[in-house]
Coordinates of C-alpha atoms in Angstrom, one line a residue:
M1 CA -12.0 7.7 14.3
K2 CA -11.2 6.8 10.8
G3 CA -8.0 4.7 9.5
I4 CA -6.7 1.6 11.2
S5 CA -5.9 1.2 14.7
V6 CA -4.6 -2.2 16.7
S7 CA -3.9 -3.6 19.9
S8 CA -1.8 -5.9 21.2
L9 CA -1.9 -7.4 17.5
T10 CA 0.8 -10.9 17.6
A11 CA 0.3 -13.0 14.6
G12 CA 2.2 -15.2 12.5
Y13 CA 2.3 -18.9 10.9
G14 CA 3.1 -22.5 10.9
G15 CA 3.1 -22.2 14.7
R16 CA 5.9 -19.3 14.6
T17 CA 4.8 -15.9 16.4
I18 CA 6.4 -13.1 13.9
L19 CA 4.2 -10.0 14.9
R20 CA 4.6 -9.1 18.6
D21 CA 2.0 -7.2 21.0
I22 CA 1.9 -4.3 18.3
S23 CA -0.3 -1.4 19.2
G24 CA -1.0 1.8 17.1
V25 CA -2.3 3.8 14.3
L26 CA -2.2 3.9 10.4
P27 CA -4.2 7.2 9.9
A28 CA -6.7 8.3 7.6
G29 CA -5.8 11.0 5.3
A30 CA -2.1 10.0 4.9
V31 CA 0.2 7.8 3.4
T32 CA 1.8 5.4 6.1
F33 CA 5.0 3.5 5.1
I34 CA 5.8 0.6 6.5
L35 CA 9.7 0.3 6.7
G36 CA 11.8 -2.2 8.3
P37 CA 14.8 -5.0 7.9
N38 CA 14.3 -8.3 6.2
G39 CA 12.2 -10.1 8.4
S40 CA 11.3 -7.6 11.0
G41 CA 7.5 -8.2 9.8
K42 CA 6.4 -5.4 7.3
S43 CA 4.6 -8.6 5.0
T44 CA 3.2 -10.1 8.1
L45 CA 1.7 -7.1 9.4
L46 CA 0.1 -6.1 6.0
R47 CA -1.6 -10.0 5.4
T48 CA -2.7 -9.9 8.8
L49 CA -4.5 -6.6 8.4
G50 CA -6.0 -7.6 5.3
G51 CA -7.7 -10.8 6.9
A52 CA -5.1 -13.7 5.1
L53 CA -3.5 -14.7 9.0
P54 CA -5.1 -15.3 12.2
F55 CA -4.3 -12.7 15.1
R56 CA -4.4 -12.0 18.8
G57 CA -5.4 -8.9 19.9
R58 CA -7.6 -6.2 18.0
I59 CA -7.7 -4.5 14.9
R60 CA -10.7 -1.8 14.0
F61 CA -10.9 -0.1 10.3
S62 CA -13.2 3.2 11.3
E63 CA -14.3 2.1 14.5
R64 CA -15.7 -1.1 13.1
D65 CA -14.1 -4.4 14.8
A66 CA -12.3 -6.4 11.6
A67 CA -13.4 -9.5 13.6
S68 CA -17.3 -8.1 13.0
L69 CA -16.9 -7.8 8.9
S70 CA -18.4 -9.8 6.4
P71 CA -16.2 -11.3 3.6
R72 CA -18.5 -8.7 1.5
E73 CA -17.8 -5.6 3.8
R74 CA -14.2 -6.1 4.3
G75 CA -13.5 -6.5 0.4
R76 CA -15.8 -3.0 0.1
M77 CA -13.2 -1.3 2.8
V78 CA -9.8 -2.7 2.2
G79 CA -7.9 -3.4 -0.9
V80 CA -4.8 -5.7 -0.5
V81 CA -2.1 -5.5 -3.1
T82 CA 0.4 -8.4 -2.3
Q83 CA 3.9 -8.8 -2.8
S84 CA 3.8 -12.3 -4.7
P85 CA 0.4 -12.8 -6.4
S86 CA -0.3 -15.9 -8.2
L87 CA -1.1 -14.5 -11.6
N88 CA -0.5 -18.2 -13.7
F89 CA -4.5 -18.6 -15.0
P90 CA -5.2 -17.5 -18.4
F91 CA -7.2 -14.5 -17.1
T92 CA -7.0 -10.9 -19.5
V93 CA -5.9 -7.7 -18.0
G94 CA -9.1 -6.5 -18.3
E95 CA -10.8 -9.7 -16.7
V96 CA -8.7 -9.1 -13.3
I97 CA -9.0 -5.5 -13.2
T98 CA -12.8 -6.2 -13.2
M99 CA -12.2 -8.9 -10.4
G100 CA -11.8 -5.6 -8.3
R101 CA -15.8 -5.0 -8.4
L102 CA -16.9 -8.3 -7.3
P103 CA -17.6 -7.1 -3.3
H104 CA -19.7 -4.4 -5.3
R105 CA -22.3 -6.9 -6.4
S106 CA -24.8 -9.3 -5.8
F107 CA -28.0 -10.7 -7.5
L108 CA -30.2 -7.8 -6.1
E109 CA -27.8 -4.9 -6.6
R110 CA -25.9 -3.4 -9.5
D111 CA -22.7 -2.0 -9.6
E112 CA -23.6 1.0 -11.5
G113 CA -20.2 2.4 -10.8
G114 CA -18.1 -0.6 -12.3
K115 CA -17.3 0.4 -16.0
K116 CA -16.2 3.8 -14.9
A117 CA -14.4 2.0 -11.9
V118 CA -12.6 -0.1 -14.0
S119 CA -11.8 2.2 -17.4
R120 CA -10.0 5.0 -14.5
A121 CA -8.0 1.9 -12.8
C122 CA -6.7 1.5 -16.3
K123 CA -5.9 4.5 -17.5
E124 CA -4.1 5.5 -13.8
M125 CA -1.9 2.3 -14.3
E126 CA -1.7 3.0 -18.3
L127 CA -2.9 -0.5 -19.2
E128 CA -5.7 0.3 -21.8
E129 CA -3.8 -1.1 -24.9
L130 CA -3.0 -4.3 -22.8
R131 CA -6.6 -5.1 -21.7
D132 CA -6.8 -8.1 -24.1
R133 CA -3.7 -9.8 -23.2
T134 CA -3.0 -12.5 -21.2
L135 CA -1.6 -12.7 -17.6
P136 CA 0.9 -15.1 -18.4
S137 CA 2.2 -12.9 -21.5
L138 CA 2.8 -10.2 -19.2
S139 CA 6.2 -8.8 -17.8
G140 CA 6.4 -8.6 -14.2
G141 CA 6.0 -5.1 -13.9
E142 CA 2.9 -5.1 -16.3
R143 CA 1.8 -8.1 -13.7
Q144 CA 2.1 -5.5 -10.5
R145 CA 0.2 -2.8 -12.5
T146 CA -2.9 -5.0 -13.4
M147 CA -3.0 -6.1 -9.6
I148 CA -2.7 -2.4 -8.4
A149 CA -6.0 -1.5 -11.0
Q150 CA -7.8 -4.5 -9.6
V151 CA -7.6 -2.8 -6.0
I152 CA -7.9 0.4 -7.3
A153 CA -11.1 -0.7 -9.1
Q154 CA -12.1 -1.7 -6.6
E155 CA -12.5 1.9 -4.5
P156 CA -11.6 0.6 -1.4
E157 CA -11.4 3.1 1.9
I158 CA -8.2 1.7 2.9
F159 CA -4.8 0.4 0.8
L160 CA -3.0 -1.6 2.2
L161 CA 0.2 -2.5 -0.4
D162 CA 2.9 -4.7 0.0
E163 CA 6.0 -3.3 -1.8
P164 CA 3.6 -2.0 -5.0
S165 CA 6.8 -0.5 -6.6
S166 CA 8.8 -3.7 -7.0
A167 CA 8.6 -4.4 -10.3
L168 CA 7.6 -1.0 -11.7
D169 CA 10.0 1.1 -13.7
P170 CA 10.5 4.6 -12.4
N171 CA 7.8 6.3 -14.3
H172 CA 5.1 4.0 -13.3
A173 CA 6.1 4.2 -9.8
L174 CA 6.2 8.0 -9.8
K175 CA 2.2 7.2 -11.2
L176 CA 1.7 4.9 -8.6
F177 CA 2.6 7.0 -5.5
R178 CA 1.0 10.5 -6.8
F179 CA -2.2 8.4 -7.1
L180 CA -2.1 7.0 -3.5
E181 CA -1.1 11.0 -2.8
R182 CA -4.4 11.9 -3.9
M183 CA -6.3 9.5 -2.4
A184 CA -4.8 10.0 1.1
A185 CA -6.1 13.8 0.3
E186 CA -9.5 12.4 -0.4
G187 CA -9.7 11.1 3.1
K188 CA -8.5 7.3 2.0
T189 CA -6.0 5.5 4.7
V190 CA -3.3 4.4 2.6
A191 CA -0.5 1.8 3.9
A192 CA 3.0 0.4 1.8
S193 CA 5.4 -1.3 3.3
A194 CA 8.7 -0.6 1.2
H195 CA 12.6 -1.3 1.6
D196 CA 13.5 1.9 0.2
I197 CA 13.6 5.0 3.2
N198 CA 13.8 7.3 0.4
L199 CA 10.5 6.8 -0.7
A200 CA 9.2 6.9 2.8
A201 CA 11.0 10.3 3.1
E202 CA 9.6 11.7 -0.3
F203 CA 6.3 10.5 -0.5
G204 CA 5.1 9.4 3.1
S205 CA 3.4 11.5 5.6
F206 CA 3.7 8.8 8.7
V207 CA 5.9 5.9 9.2
W208 CA 6.0 2.6 11.1
I209 CA 9.8 0.9 11.4
M210 CA 9.4 -2.6 12.2
K211 CA 12.3 -4.6 13.7
E212 CA 12.0 -8.0 14.9
G213 CA 8.4 -8.3 14.6
R214 CA 7.8 -4.7 16.7
L215 CA 7.0 -1.4 16.6
A216 CA 10.5 0.0 16.9
A217 CA 8.6 3.7 16.1
A218 CA 5.9 5.3 14.7
G219 CA 4.6 8.9 13.8
K220 CA 5.5 11.9 11.4
T221 CA 7.8 11.0 8.6
G222 CA 9.9 13.9 9.4
D223 CA 10.1 12.6 13.5
V224 CA 10.9 9.2 12.8
L225 CA 13.2 9.2 10.0
K226 CA 15.9 10.3 12.2
G227 CA 19.9 9.1 11.9
D228 CA 19.7 7.9 15.3
V229 CA 16.3 5.8 14.9
L230 CA 17.6 4.5 11.6
S231 CA 21.1 2.9 12.9
S232 CA 19.7 1.4 15.7
V233 CA 17.1 -0.5 13.3
Y234 CA 19.1 -1.5 10.1
G235 CA 22.5 -1.7 12.1
S236 CA 24.5 0.6 10.0
T237 CA 25.0 4.5 10.3
F238 CA 22.6 6.9 8.4
V239 CA 23.8 10.3 7.5
P240 CA 21.2 13.1 5.5
Y241 CA 21.9 14.6 2.6
R242 CA 19.1 17.2 1.2
R243 CA 17.9 18.1 -1.9
E244 CA 15.0 20.2 -3.5
W245 CA 11.9 18.1 -4.6
T246 CA 10.3 18.6 -8.1
D247 CA 8.0 17.2 -10.4
F248 CA 9.1 17.1 -14.2
S249 CA 7.8 20.5 -14.7
G250 CA 10.3 21.9 -12.0
T251 CA 7.4 23.1 -9.9
P252 CA 7.2 21.2 -6.3
P253 CA 3.9 19.6 -6.0
A254 CA 1.8 21.4 -3.3
C255 CA 1.4 18.1 -0.9
N256 CA 5.3 17.3 -0.9
G257 CA 7.1 20.2 -2.4
G258 CA 10.6 22.0 -0.9
E259 CA 13.4 20.6 1.1
K260 CA 13.3 16.8 1.5
I261 CA 16.0 15.2 3.9
L262 CA 16.8 11.5 2.4
W263 CA 19.4 9.1 4.1
R264 CA 21.6 7.0 2.7
A265 CA 24.0 4.3 4.7
V266 CA 27.6 4.5 5.3

């Protein structure tokens, strides 16, 4: 089975256990949002899946045990956008995006698709005019777009994104999630954490909801985003409201059109 499966996953750092006995599937061909209150384990989960933290239990990527992957194999398979990357080095935007091709390079093997992948990533995140700018000269949103573009250039099977739109303006956030929808339609596995429940309602096919380091609910978005589930996790009362979801042309997108049930806390 493609996608990510975890069994009895337990992880943490600094001697503190954050994730506790998590089992579930992040399916291929779908955008899965990881929701939950502050401190619920969303970032720790993504860091663990991305290989940054030790863990107990099992992680499998498309039927391959994560522990069996070499760094290069993992780099070709899994792309990670962290929440607070260190971007103080004076690399240019173009150089940072090109670093996404490192897993595809070796002394004996040419990266034939590298230039095309980098150009595509620049175009997707609208960075063509910033390619020669250095990272310290960028705004927060431009830096975030650069790191997303690096992962796009990497061309992974799996995208793991921690709060990927936190610094983006509405236009670039929309472009990002449209891109992620296209990746899912091509069979990629996409998992993104978010605080905004309605991002999941509009763009997510599946949802995982975390609470106190455990998986509180998981499944199709419409089945999981219910008032009673949200209230039990967040400790507030949630009420639904409906609206017709369209793009700027007034036409509902084929993959996500029609009436949407959104939520607000009261």
